[in-house]
Amino acid sequence: MNNNIQIFDTTLRDGEQVPGSKLNTAEKIIIADQLELLGVNVIEAGFPVSSPGDFEAVEAIAKRIKNATVCALSRAVEKDIDAAAEALRHSVAPRIHTGIGTSDFHVYSKLNMNRNSVIEHAVSAVQYAKKKIFDVEFYAEDAGRTENQYLARVIEAVIQAGATVINIPDTTGFCLPEEYGEKIKYLMDHVKGIENVILSTHCHNDLGLATANAIAGIENGARQIECTINGIGERAGNTSLEEVVMIMRKHEKLKFINSINTQLLCETSQMVSEMMNMPIQANKAIVGSNAFAHSSGIHQDGFLKNRENYEIIFPEEVGALDSSIVLTARSGRAALAFRLKNLGYEFSKDEITELYATFLIVADKEKEIRDEQLHMIAKTPINQAI
Ligand code: KIV
Ligand code: ZN
């Protein structure tokens, strides 16, 4: 089995479902171009049947993107599939993503069907889509809560119907990583024809496990990860692209490879955050403003001796600004000396010890000490509080 992991970005579809994040066609095109530059393998551009605006956006993206598959979502309904195929008609590598709910919740209390009729619908949808476009991805919505034996029956049937990629969404973000990994392994071991398709993860973050579940998925045989920039998406979001990509890069022993240019991660993250009106939490892994900021005295001292003491990722790997030494009342002498030196001041060790006392008095009153305050501290006669 090869170790190449396909990165399927759904920022423009699942990500765009976030309230307040809706994009117009021009904005979607800018993000799609950036995703292509970033090196994603698949761009899920939208859900064409949902609105004329989304149809237009998918059509425009399908026309211009040359280095990635362009995918459009549909339900297992002919009019959705027609709209998806029509919007994708100019794409050099189009993919229809169609599917239906398979958990008992969805089968009985959403679709009002039974298990057999869901399989029939799934098969018909894949066969119908296949007549229009070769590359058909099938999603078993709420696969995370679907009994494995029944899920295997559904998947075997849609593979026979011609599906090329099988998406196993943990739609409600319910699974534990072990459970999700076992589900993928169960399908790998029990579904006839599974070796001819790509299994895909699509994990939601309701319990904060979306990234861990996606990694468990690829460790057990999945070869595509569906994810979004900054982890945005329905409710608590999806697997975050930057997290899974950096996990693969940092844990070489996993031996997974992908095509992402990691140096574009921060720039892409900023673009998506600004255009989709979704601020990035400061402590967000990889792309948060504090991801490379060191603020406690113990960490700062260790970092200044050797950055690898406290950094497993270097900012330049992900296109972030340099690491920063933030000065707060928890900072130490080494950090104070470092920041003063950056401002052009050279003090002896004893002088730093004395300035540090002044620094602490000021720092106790402030959240963070800025350069202007440092100049004042540096120029203040020793032991005279500001
Ligand atoms: O979470 C989900 O189940 C989905 C599907 C439509 C793929 O987003
Ligand atoms: Zn989803």
mmCIF file of C-alpha atoms and ligand atoms in Angstrom:
data_model
loop_
_atom_site.group_PDB
_atom_site.id
_atom_site.type_symbol
_atom_site.label_atom_id
_atom_site.label_comp_id
_atom_site.label_asym_id
_atom_site.label_seq_id
_atom_site.Cartn_x
_atom_site.Cartn_y
_atom_site.Cartn_z
ATOM 1 C CA MET A 1 0.000 0.000 0.000
ATOM 2 C CA ASN A 2 1.432 3.396 -0.895
ATOM 3 C CA ASN A 3 1.830 6.063 1.778
ATOM 4 C CA ASN A 4 0.772 9.032 -0.267
ATOM 5 C CA ILE A 5 -2.064 10.843 1.521
ATOM 6 C CA GLN A 6 -4.436 12.827 -0.662
ATOM 7 C CA ILE A 7 -5.399 16.156 0.864
ATOM 8 C CA PHE A 8 -9.053 16.926 0.141
ATOM 9 C CA ASP A 9 -9.830 20.493 1.145
ATOM 10 C CA THR A 10 -13.447 21.302 1.951
ATOM 11 C CA THR A 11 -12.964 24.875 3.210
ATOM 12 C CA LEU A 12 -15.192 26.138 0.394
ATOM 13 C CA ARG A 13 -17.986 23.639 1.142
ATOM 14 C CA ASP A 14 -18.066 22.321 4.736
ATOM 15 C CA GLY A 15 -16.068 25.368 5.885
ATOM 16 C CA GLU A 16 -18.402 27.759 4.160
ATOM 17 C CA GLN A 17 -21.407 26.273 5.985
ATOM 18 C CA VAL A 18 -20.280 28.239 9.074
ATOM 19 C CA PRO A 19 -22.747 31.050 9.866
ATOM 20 C CA GLY A 20 -21.319 34.405 8.766
ATOM 21 C CA SER A 21 -18.636 32.845 6.537
ATOM 22 C CA LYS A 22 -20.466 32.841 3.226
ATOM 23 C CA LEU A 23 -18.328 33.823 0.257
ATOM 24 C CA ASN A 24 -19.221 35.241 -3.129
ATOM 25 C CA THR A 25 -17.827 33.773 -6.353
ATOM 26 C CA ALA A 26 -14.911 36.212 -6.568
ATOM 27 C CA GLU A 27 -13.856 35.397 -3.002
ATOM 28 C CA LYS A 28 -14.207 31.664 -3.566
ATOM 29 C CA ILE A 29 -11.976 31.932 -6.629
ATOM 30 C CA ILE A 30 -9.239 33.717 -4.658
ATOM 31 C CA ILE A 31 -9.265 30.972 -2.018
ATOM 32 C CA ALA A 32 -9.398 28.176 -4.624
ATOM 33 C CA ASP A 33 -6.344 29.660 -6.379
ATOM 34 C CA GLN A 34 -4.511 29.754 -3.047
ATOM 35 C CA LEU A 35 -5.472 26.129 -2.293
ATOM 36 C CA GLU A 36 -4.107 25.088 -5.674
ATOM 37 C CA LEU A 37 -0.865 26.938 -4.885
ATOM 38 C CA LEU A 38 -0.747 25.278 -1.470
ATOM 39 C CA GLY A 39 -0.788 21.915 -3.243
ATOM 40 C CA VAL A 40 -4.064 20.290 -2.179
ATOM 41 C CA ASN A 41 -5.112 17.303 -4.287
ATOM 42 C CA VAL A 42 -8.863 17.939 -4.218
ATOM 43 C CA ILE A 43 -10.812 21.176 -3.808
ATOM 44 C CA GLU A 44 -14.429 20.657 -2.782
ATOM 45 C CA ALA A 45 -15.760 23.845 -4.321
ATOM 46 C CA GLY A 46 -19.378 23.772 -3.159
ATOM 47 C CA PHE A 47 -22.852 22.275 -3.343
ATOM 48 C CA PRO A 48 -24.148 23.453 -6.753
ATOM 49 C CA VAL A 49 -27.822 22.569 -6.294
ATOM 50 C CA SER A 50 -28.009 24.607 -3.086
ATOM 51 C CA SER A 51 -28.142 28.035 -4.776
ATOM 52 C CA PRO A 52 -27.473 29.706 -8.137
ATOM 53 C CA GLY A 53 -24.564 31.552 -6.496
ATOM 54 C CA ASP A 54 -22.908 28.325 -5.392
ATOM 55 C CA PHE A 55 -23.476 26.775 -8.819
ATOM 56 C CA GLU A 56 -21.746 29.772 -10.424
ATOM 57 C CA ALA A 57 -18.823 29.551 -7.985
ATOM 58 C CA VAL A 58 -18.257 25.826 -8.581
ATOM 59 C CA GLU A 59 -18.479 26.372 -12.333
ATOM 60 C CA ALA A 60 -15.942 29.212 -12.227
ATOM 61 C CA ILE A 61 -13.518 27.220 -10.040
ATOM 62 C CA ALA A 62 -13.913 24.125 -12.241
ATOM 63 C CA LYS A 63 -12.926 26.231 -15.277
ATOM 64 C CA ARG A 64 -9.702 27.655 -13.852
ATOM 65 C CA ILE A 65 -8.173 25.001 -11.578
ATOM 66 C CA LYS A 66 -5.731 22.799 -13.490
ATOM 67 C CA ASN A 67 -3.612 21.154 -10.787
ATOM 68 C CA ALA A 68 -6.235 19.707 -8.488
ATOM 69 C CA THR A 69 -9.404 17.678 -8.762
ATOM 70 C CA VAL A 70 -12.469 19.891 -8.387
ATOM 71 C CA CYS A 71 -15.269 18.245 -6.458
ATOM 72 C CA ALA A 72 -18.940 19.164 -6.045
ATOM 73 C CA LEU A 73 -21.297 17.879 -3.367
ATOM 74 C CA SER A 74 -24.713 16.359 -3.960
ATOM 75 C CA ARG A 75 -27.251 14.349 -2.046
ATOM 76 C CA ALA A 76 -28.193 10.942 -3.470
ATOM 77 C CA VAL A 77 -30.779 12.712 -5.609
ATOM 78 C CA GLU A 78 -30.752 12.980 -9.403
ATOM 79 C CA LYS A 79 -31.359 16.742 -9.573
ATOM 80 C CA ASP A 80 -28.392 17.344 -7.216
ATOM 81 C CA ILE A 81 -26.162 15.090 -9.291
ATOM 82 C CA ASP A 82 -27.292 16.822 -12.500
ATOM 83 C CA ALA A 83 -26.404 20.226 -11.026
ATOM 84 C CA ALA A 84 -23.021 18.983 -9.781
ATOM 85 C CA ALA A 85 -22.114 17.422 -13.137
ATOM 86 C CA GLU A 86 -23.225 20.536 -15.019
ATOM 87 C CA ALA A 87 -21.216 22.873 -12.772
ATOM 88 C CA LEU A 88 -18.136 20.655 -13.203
ATOM 89 C CA ARG A 89 -18.363 20.264 -16.970
ATOM 90 C CA HIS A 90 -15.243 22.391 -17.726
ATOM 91 C CA SER A 91 -13.030 20.805 -15.091
ATOM 92 C CA VAL A 92 -9.962 18.877 -16.225
ATOM 93 C CA ALA A 93 -10.402 16.539 -13.228
ATOM 94 C CA PRO A 94 -14.002 16.625 -11.972
ATOM 95 C CA ARG A 95 -15.379 14.602 -9.073
ATOM 96 C CA ILE A 96 -18.957 14.194 -7.880
ATOM 97 C CA HIS A 97 -19.351 13.651 -4.133
ATOM 98 C CA THR A 98 -22.683 11.995 -3.476
ATOM 99 C CA GLY A 99 -24.053 10.073 -0.533
ATOM 100 C CA ILE A 100 -26.701 9.336 2.045
ATOM 101 C CA GLY A 101 -27.026 8.815 5.805
ATOM 102 C CA THR A 102 -26.278 5.280 7.009
ATOM 103 C CA SER A 103 -26.555 5.389 10.816
ATOM 104 C CA ASP A 104 -29.832 4.184 12.302
ATOM 105 C CA PHE A 105 -30.494 7.787 13.369
ATOM 106 C CA HIS A 106 -30.322 8.905 9.758
ATOM 107 C CA VAL A 107 -31.963 5.824 8.211
ATOM 108 C CA TYR A 108 -35.010 5.801 10.479
ATOM 109 C CA SER A 109 -35.447 9.255 11.977
ATOM 110 C CA LYS A 110 -34.069 11.509 9.225
ATOM 111 C CA LEU A 111 -34.715 9.653 5.964
ATOM 112 C CA ASN A 112 -37.679 7.625 7.140
ATOM 113 C CA MET A 113 -36.374 4.625 5.184
ATOM 114 C CA ASN A 114 -34.992 1.215 6.104
ATOM 115 C CA ARG A 115 -31.469 -0.157 5.763
ATOM 116 C CA ASN A 116 -32.113 -1.956 2.467
ATOM 117 C CA SER A 117 -33.729 1.019 0.786
ATOM 118 C CA VAL A 118 -30.783 3.199 1.799
ATOM 119 C CA ILE A 119 -28.470 0.770 0.003
ATOM 120 C CA GLU A 120 -30.714 0.887 -3.083
ATOM 121 C CA HIS A 121 -30.673 4.708 -3.072
ATOM 122 C CA ALA A 122 -26.913 4.777 -2.606
ATOM 123 C CA VAL A 123 -26.305 2.384 -5.488
ATOM 124 C CA SER A 124 -28.695 4.244 -7.818
ATOM 125 C CA ALA A 125 -27.039 7.570 -7.013
ATOM 126 C CA VAL A 126 -23.550 6.249 -7.708
ATOM 127 C CA GLN A 127 -24.679 4.581 -10.956
ATOM 128 C CA TYR A 128 -26.408 7.777 -12.047
ATOM 129 C CA ALA A 129 -23.382 9.954 -11.212
ATOM 130 C CA LYS A 130 -21.056 7.485 -12.897
ATOM 131 C CA LYS A 131 -22.865 7.971 -16.204
ATOM 132 C CA LYS A 132 -21.897 11.632 -16.065
ATOM 133 C CA ILE A 133 -18.445 11.687 -14.457
ATOM 134 C CA PHE A 134 -15.913 8.880 -13.962
ATOM 135 C CA ASP A 135 -14.632 9.991 -10.543
ATOM 136 C CA VAL A 136 -17.448 9.440 -8.019
ATOM 137 C CA GLU A 137 -16.872 9.742 -4.296
ATOM 138 C CA PHE A 138 -19.538 8.244 -2.039
ATOM 139 C CA TYR A 139 -20.130 9.490 1.530
ATOM 140 C CA ALA A 140 -21.901 7.404 4.141
ATOM 141 C CA GLU A 141 -23.168 10.250 6.296
ATOM 142 C CA ASP A 142 -22.819 9.589 10.039
ATOM 143 C CA ALA A 143 -20.623 6.563 9.312
ATOM 144 C CA GLY A 144 -19.039 7.260 12.701
ATOM 145 C CA ARG A 145 -22.241 6.030 14.390
ATOM 146 C CA THR A 146 -23.082 3.384 11.787
ATOM 147 C CA GLU A 147 -22.767 -0.255 12.781
ATOM 148 C CA ASN A 148 -19.659 -1.618 11.024
ATOM 149 C CA GLN A 149 -21.293 -4.700 9.467
ATOM 150 C CA TYR A 150 -24.043 -2.700 7.833
ATOM 151 C CA LEU A 151 -21.580 0.006 6.772
ATOM 152 C CA ALA A 152 -19.488 -2.677 5.053
ATOM 153 C CA ARG A 153 -22.581 -3.823 3.097
ATOM 154 C CA VAL A 154 -23.282 -0.265 1.949
ATOM 155 C CA ILE A 155 -19.681 0.321 0.920
ATOM 156 C CA GLU A 156 -19.375 -2.970 -0.956
ATOM 157 C CA ALA A 157 -22.536 -2.154 -2.905
ATOM 158 C CA VAL A 158 -21.398 1.335 -3.935
ATOM 159 C CA ILE A 159 -17.965 0.066 -4.945
ATOM 160 C CA GLN A 160 -19.689 -2.441 -7.224
ATOM 161 C CA ALA A 161 -21.759 0.442 -8.584
ATOM 162 C CA GLY A 162 -18.552 2.254 -9.578
ATOM 163 C CA ALA A 163 -17.523 4.539 -6.683
ATOM 164 C CA THR A 164 -13.832 5.461 -6.851
ATOM 165 C CA VAL A 165 -13.446 7.056 -3.411
ATOM 166 C CA ILE A 166 -15.301 6.116 -0.221
ATOM 167 C CA ASN A 167 -15.750 8.757 2.436
ATOM 168 C CA ILE A 168 -16.340 7.609 6.024
ATOM 169 C CA PRO A 169 -17.566 10.765 7.790
ATOM 170 C CA ASP A 170 -17.670 11.003 11.536
ATOM 171 C CA THR A 171 -20.388 13.561 10.946
ATOM 172 C CA THR A 172 -21.160 14.240 14.600
ATOM 173 C CA GLY A 173 -17.559 14.057 15.840
ATOM 174 C CA PHE A 174 -18.523 11.210 18.160
ATOM 175 C CA CYS A 175 -15.840 8.567 17.608
ATOM 176 C CA LEU A 176 -12.798 7.957 19.762
ATOM 177 C CA PRO A 177 -9.596 7.653 17.698
ATOM 178 C CA GLU A 178 -9.337 3.909 18.450
ATOM 179 C CA GLU A 179 -12.934 3.371 17.353
ATOM 180 C CA TYR A 180 -12.548 5.374 14.181
ATOM 181 C CA GLY A 181 -9.286 3.589 13.332
ATOM 182 C CA GLU A 182 -10.954 0.206 13.954
ATOM 183 C CA LYS A 183 -13.837 1.180 11.685
ATOM 184 C CA ILE A 184 -11.436 1.919 8.830
ATOM 185 C CA LYS A 185 -9.565 -1.331 9.509
ATOM 186 C CA TYR A 186 -12.830 -3.278 9.591
ATOM 187 C CA LEU A 187 -13.735 -1.929 6.157
ATOM 188 C CA MET A 188 -10.249 -2.629 4.811
ATOM 189 C CA ASP A 189 -10.530 -6.239 6.046
ATOM 190 C CA HIS A 190 -14.149 -7.020 5.174
ATOM 191 C CA VAL A 191 -15.200 -5.139 2.039
ATOM 192 C CA LYS A 192 -14.727 -6.854 -1.297
ATOM 193 C CA GLY A 193 -13.087 -4.488 -3.791
ATOM 194 C CA ILE A 194 -11.810 -2.048 -1.144
ATOM 195 C CA GLU A 195 -8.288 -2.350 -2.615
ATOM 196 C CA ASN A 196 -9.566 -0.680 -5.807
ATOM 197 C CA VAL A 197 -10.793 2.518 -4.136
ATOM 198 C CA ILE A 198 -9.414 5.203 -1.846
ATOM 199 C CA LEU A 199 -10.889 5.333 1.650
ATOM 200 C CA SER A 200 -11.288 8.851 2.976
ATOM 201 C CA THR A 201 -11.588 10.352 6.462
ATOM 202 C CA HIS A 202 -13.975 13.236 7.142
ATOM 203 C CA CYS A 203 -13.937 13.977 10.852
ATOM 204 C CA HIS A 204 -15.814 16.642 12.780
ATOM 205 C CA ASN A 205 -14.463 18.236 15.908
ATOM 206 C CA ASP A 206 -17.386 18.177 18.363
ATOM 207 C CA LEU A 207 -15.208 16.474 20.993
ATOM 208 C CA GLY A 208 -11.929 18.005 19.835
ATOM 209 C CA LEU A 209 -10.891 14.696 18.217
ATOM 210 C CA ALA A 210 -11.103 15.519 14.515
ATOM 211 C CA THR A 211 -7.365 15.604 13.919
ATOM 212 C CA ALA A 212 -6.631 12.536 16.071
ATOM 213 C CA ASN A 213 -9.387 10.609 14.282
ATOM 214 C CA ALA A 214 -8.081 11.507 10.822
ATOM 215 C CA ILE A 215 -4.611 10.301 11.799
ATOM 216 C CA ALA A 216 -6.085 7.082 13.228
ATOM 217 C CA GLY A 217 -7.870 6.687 9.884
ATOM 218 C CA ILE A 218 -4.716 6.879 7.772
ATOM 219 C CA GLU A 219 -2.829 4.633 10.188
ATOM 220 C CA ASN A 220 -5.464 1.997 9.452
ATOM 221 C CA GLY A 221 -5.613 2.280 5.683
ATOM 222 C CA ALA A 222 -7.406 5.479 4.649
ATOM 223 C CA ARG A 223 -5.443 7.393 2.002
ATOM 224 C CA GLN A 224 -7.370 10.652 1.804
ATOM 225 C CA ILE A 225 -8.037 13.210 4.539
ATOM 226 C CA GLU A 226 -10.889 15.703 4.210
ATOM 227 C CA CYS A 227 -10.021 18.845 6.078
ATOM 228 C CA THR A 228 -10.308 22.620 6.137
ATOM 229 C CA ILE A 229 -7.985 25.544 6.654
ATOM 230 C CA ASN A 230 -8.003 26.556 10.342
ATOM 231 C CA GLY A 231 -10.323 23.579 10.996
ATOM 232 C CA ILE A 232 -13.408 25.633 10.194
ATOM 233 C CA GLY A 233 -16.662 23.860 9.402
ATOM 234 C CA GLU A 234 -20.104 22.889 10.595
ATOM 235 C CA ARG A 235 -20.518 23.370 14.405
ATOM 236 C CA ALA A 236 -17.101 22.788 16.047
ATOM 237 C CA GLY A 237 -15.465 22.365 12.658
ATOM 238 C CA ASN A 238 -13.515 19.740 10.753
ATOM 239 C CA THR A 239 -10.047 18.236 10.834
ATOM 240 C CA SER A 240 -7.636 21.106 10.369
ATOM 241 C CA LEU A 241 -5.464 20.858 7.249
ATOM 242 C CA GLU A 242 -2.429 22.497 8.814
ATOM 243 C CA GLU A 243 -2.513 20.113 11.779
ATOM 244 C CA VAL A 244 -2.631 16.846 9.814
ATOM 245 C CA VAL A 245 -0.014 18.064 7.359
ATOM 246 C CA MET A 246 2.408 19.059 10.124
ATOM 247 C CA ILE A 247 1.773 15.805 12.023
ATOM 248 C CA MET A 248 2.808 13.875 8.911
ATOM 249 C CA ARG A 249 5.873 16.074 8.499
ATOM 250 C CA LYS A 250 6.981 15.927 12.129
ATOM 251 C CA HIS A 251 6.370 12.225 12.672
ATOM 252 C CA GLU A 252 8.522 10.823 9.909
ATOM 253 C CA LYS A 253 8.235 7.371 11.443
ATOM 254 C CA LEU A 254 4.619 7.281 10.216
ATOM 255 C CA LYS A 255 6.105 7.461 6.693
ATOM 256 C CA PHE A 256 3.157 9.373 5.230
ATOM 257 C CA ILE A 257 3.755 11.852 2.465
ATOM 258 C CA ASN A 258 1.579 14.601 0.987
ATOM 259 C CA SER A 259 1.912 17.333 -1.569
ATOM 260 C CA ILE A 260 1.400 20.421 0.609
ATOM 261 C CA ASN A 261 3.865 23.322 0.504
ATOM 262 C CA THR A 262 3.936 23.933 4.251
ATOM 263 C CA GLN A 263 5.559 27.359 3.849
ATOM 264 C CA LEU A 264 2.221 28.647 2.560
ATOM 265 C CA LEU A 265 0.223 27.459 5.566
ATOM 266 C CA CYS A 266 0.189 30.702 7.576
ATOM 267 C CA GLU A 267 -0.522 32.918 4.581
ATOM 268 C CA THR A 268 -3.422 30.643 3.558
ATOM 269 C CA SER A 269 -4.733 30.553 7.103
ATOM 270 C CA GLN A 270 -4.730 34.381 7.324
ATOM 271 C CA MET A 271 -6.473 34.693 3.968
ATOM 272 C CA VAL A 272 -9.241 32.279 4.955
ATOM 273 C CA SER A 273 -9.651 33.859 8.379
ATOM 274 C CA GLU A 274 -10.014 37.366 6.938
ATOM 275 C CA MET A 275 -12.200 36.497 3.972
ATOM 276 C CA MET A 276 -14.474 34.172 5.939
ATOM 277 C CA ASN A 277 -14.702 36.423 8.942
ATOM 278 C CA MET A 278 -13.467 33.731 11.318
ATOM 279 C CA PRO A 279 -10.775 34.951 13.747
ATOM 280 C CA ILE A 280 -8.098 32.388 14.597
ATOM 281 C CA GLN A 281 -7.821 31.612 18.299
ATOM 282 C CA ALA A 282 -4.409 32.750 19.601
ATOM 283 C CA ASN A 283 -3.452 29.262 20.801
ATOM 284 C CA LYS A 284 -4.520 27.485 17.582
ATOM 285 C CA ALA A 285 -1.899 24.868 16.686
ATOM 286 C CA ILE A 286 0.453 25.864 13.847
ATOM 287 C CA VAL A 287 -1.247 29.108 12.774
ATOM 288 C CA GLY A 288 -2.354 30.848 16.009
ATOM 289 C CA SER A 289 -0.601 34.097 16.961
ATOM 290 C CA ASN A 290 0.852 32.410 20.057
ATOM 291 C CA ALA A 291 2.029 29.261 18.247
ATOM 292 C CA PHE A 292 5.627 30.521 18.310
ATOM 293 C CA ALA A 293 5.473 32.930 21.275
ATOM 294 C CA HIS A 294 7.394 32.049 24.429
ATOM 295 C CA SER A 295 6.357 33.839 27.562
ATOM 296 C CA SER A 296 7.268 32.063 30.804
ATOM 297 C CA GLY A 297 10.753 32.556 32.236
ATOM 298 C CA ILE A 298 11.600 28.837 32.264
ATOM 299 C CA HIS A 299 10.570 28.359 28.625
ATOM 300 C CA GLN A 300 12.273 31.555 27.479
ATOM 301 C CA ASP A 301 15.568 30.639 29.111
ATOM 302 C CA GLY A 302 15.453 27.152 27.554
ATOM 303 C CA PHE A 303 14.408 28.509 24.155
ATOM 304 C CA LEU A 304 17.201 31.104 24.112
ATOM 305 C CA LYS A 305 19.764 28.353 24.860
ATOM 306 C CA ASN A 306 18.481 26.142 22.058
ATOM 307 C CA ARG A 307 15.158 26.738 20.305
ATOM 308 C CA GLU A 308 14.583 23.003 19.986
ATOM 309 C CA ASN A 309 14.203 22.852 23.761
ATOM 310 C CA TYR A 310 10.737 24.330 23.289
ATOM 311 C CA GLU A 311 9.938 24.290 19.565
ATOM 312 C CA ILE A 312 9.099 21.182 17.557
ATOM 313 C CA ILE A 313 8.173 23.261 14.532
ATOM 314 C CA PHE A 314 10.219 26.193 13.287
ATOM 315 C CA PRO A 315 8.160 29.216 12.194
ATOM 316 C CA GLU A 316 9.868 29.323 8.800
ATOM 317 C CA GLU A 317 8.555 25.820 8.020
ATOM 318 C CA VAL A 318 4.978 27.108 8.009
ATOM 319 C CA GLY A 319 5.632 30.633 6.790
ATOM 320 C CA ALA A 320 5.078 32.251 10.203
ATOM 321 C CA LEU A 321 6.893 35.338 11.424
ATOM 322 C CA ASP A 322 9.859 34.572 13.657
ATOM 323 C CA SER A 323 9.396 33.089 17.129
ATOM 324 C CA SER A 324 8.801 35.749 19.733
ATOM 325 C CA ILE A 325 9.843 36.309 23.293
ATOM 326 C CA VAL A 326 6.877 37.919 25.007
ATOM 327 C CA LEU A 327 7.574 39.848 28.189
ATOM 328 C CA THR A 328 5.101 39.441 31.037
ATOM 329 C CA ALA A 329 5.415 39.263 34.805
ATOM 330 C CA ARG A 330 6.181 35.539 34.337
ATOM 331 C CA SER A 331 9.230 36.246 32.164
ATOM 332 C CA GLY A 332 12.792 35.866 33.385
ATOM 333 C CA ARG A 333 16.080 37.752 33.246
ATOM 334 C CA ALA A 334 17.303 35.931 30.118
ATOM 335 C CA ALA A 335 14.246 37.096 28.179
ATOM 336 C CA LEU A 336 14.584 40.667 29.474
ATOM 337 C CA ALA A 337 18.275 40.769 28.470
ATOM 338 C CA PHE A 338 17.419 39.306 25.041
ATOM 339 C CA ARG A 339 14.707 41.872 24.306
ATOM 340 C CA LEU A 340 16.849 44.763 25.566
ATOM 341 C CA LYS A 341 19.723 43.597 23.376
ATOM 342 C CA ASN A 342 17.391 43.546 20.367
ATOM 343 C CA LEU A 343 16.635 47.196 21.105
ATOM 344 C CA GLY A 344 20.350 48.007 21.146
ATOM 345 C CA TYR A 345 21.071 47.962 24.892
ATOM 346 C CA GLU A 346 24.063 46.100 26.308
ATOM 347 C CA PHE A 347 23.885 45.522 30.089
ATOM 348 C CA SER A 348 26.075 43.454 32.378
ATOM 349 C CA LYS A 349 24.569 40.517 34.262
ATOM 350 C CA ASP A 350 24.420 42.579 37.480
ATOM 351 C CA GLU A 351 22.742 45.477 35.712
ATOM 352 C CA ILE A 352 20.137 43.124 34.245
ATOM 353 C CA THR A 353 19.435 41.773 37.732
ATOM 354 C CA GLU A 354 18.780 45.287 38.957
ATOM 355 C CA LEU A 355 16.704 46.284 35.912
ATOM 356 C CA TYR A 356 14.710 43.102 36.359
ATOM 357 C CA ALA A 357 13.379 44.356 39.702
ATOM 358 C CA THR A 358 12.029 47.482 37.968
ATOM 359 C CA PHE A 359 10.728 45.383 35.124
ATOM 360 C CA LEU A 360 8.683 43.196 37.512
ATOM 361 C CA ILE A 361 7.059 46.214 39.137
ATOM 362 C CA VAL A 362 5.919 47.472 35.731
ATOM 363 C CA ALA A 363 5.035 43.993 34.450
ATOM 364 C CA ASP A 364 2.797 43.263 37.427
ATOM 365 C CA LYS A 365 0.593 46.164 36.320
ATOM 366 C CA GLU A 366 0.511 45.204 32.637
ATOM 367 C CA LYS A 367 -0.562 42.210 30.539
ATOM 368 C CA GLU A 368 2.506 42.508 28.336
ATOM 369 C CA ILE A 369 5.545 44.790 28.227
ATOM 370 C CA ARG A 370 6.012 46.581 24.926
ATOM 371 C CA ASP A 371 9.189 48.018 23.377
ATOM 372 C CA GLU A 372 8.342 51.619 24.418
ATOM 373 C CA GLN A 373 8.110 50.510 28.049
ATOM 374 C CA LEU A 374 11.394 48.616 27.698
ATOM 375 C CA HIS A 375 13.103 51.816 26.553
ATOM 376 C CA MET A 376 11.762 53.534 29.652
ATOM 377 C CA ILE A 377 12.944 50.726 31.925
ATOM 378 C CA ALA A 378 16.376 50.749 30.291
ATOM 379 C CA LYS A 379 16.707 54.500 30.884
ATOM 380 C CA THR A 380 15.300 54.538 34.424
ATOM 381 C CA PRO A 381 17.817 54.912 37.216
ATOM 382 C CA ILE A 382 18.221 51.533 38.884
ATOM 383 C CA ASN A 383 15.610 50.680 41.571
ATOM 384 C CA GLN A 384 13.377 53.577 40.732
ATOM 385 C CA ALA A 385 9.979 52.286 39.819
ATOM 386 C CA ILE A 386 8.150 53.856 36.896
HETATM 387 O O1 KIV B 1 -20.024 15.647 7.781
HETATM 388 C C1 KIV B 1 -20.517 15.055 6.803
HETATM 389 O O2 KIV B 1 -21.059 13.962 6.914
HETATM 390 C C2 KIV B 1 -20.455 15.738 5.518
HETATM 391 C C3 KIV B 1 -20.862 14.964 4.309
HETATM 392 C C4 KIV B 1 -21.821 15.736 3.491
HETATM 393 C C5 KIV B 1 -19.657 14.525 3.556
HETATM 394 O O3 KIV B 1 -20.015 16.857 5.439
HETATM 395 ZN ZN ZN B 2 -18.870 17.404 7.230
#
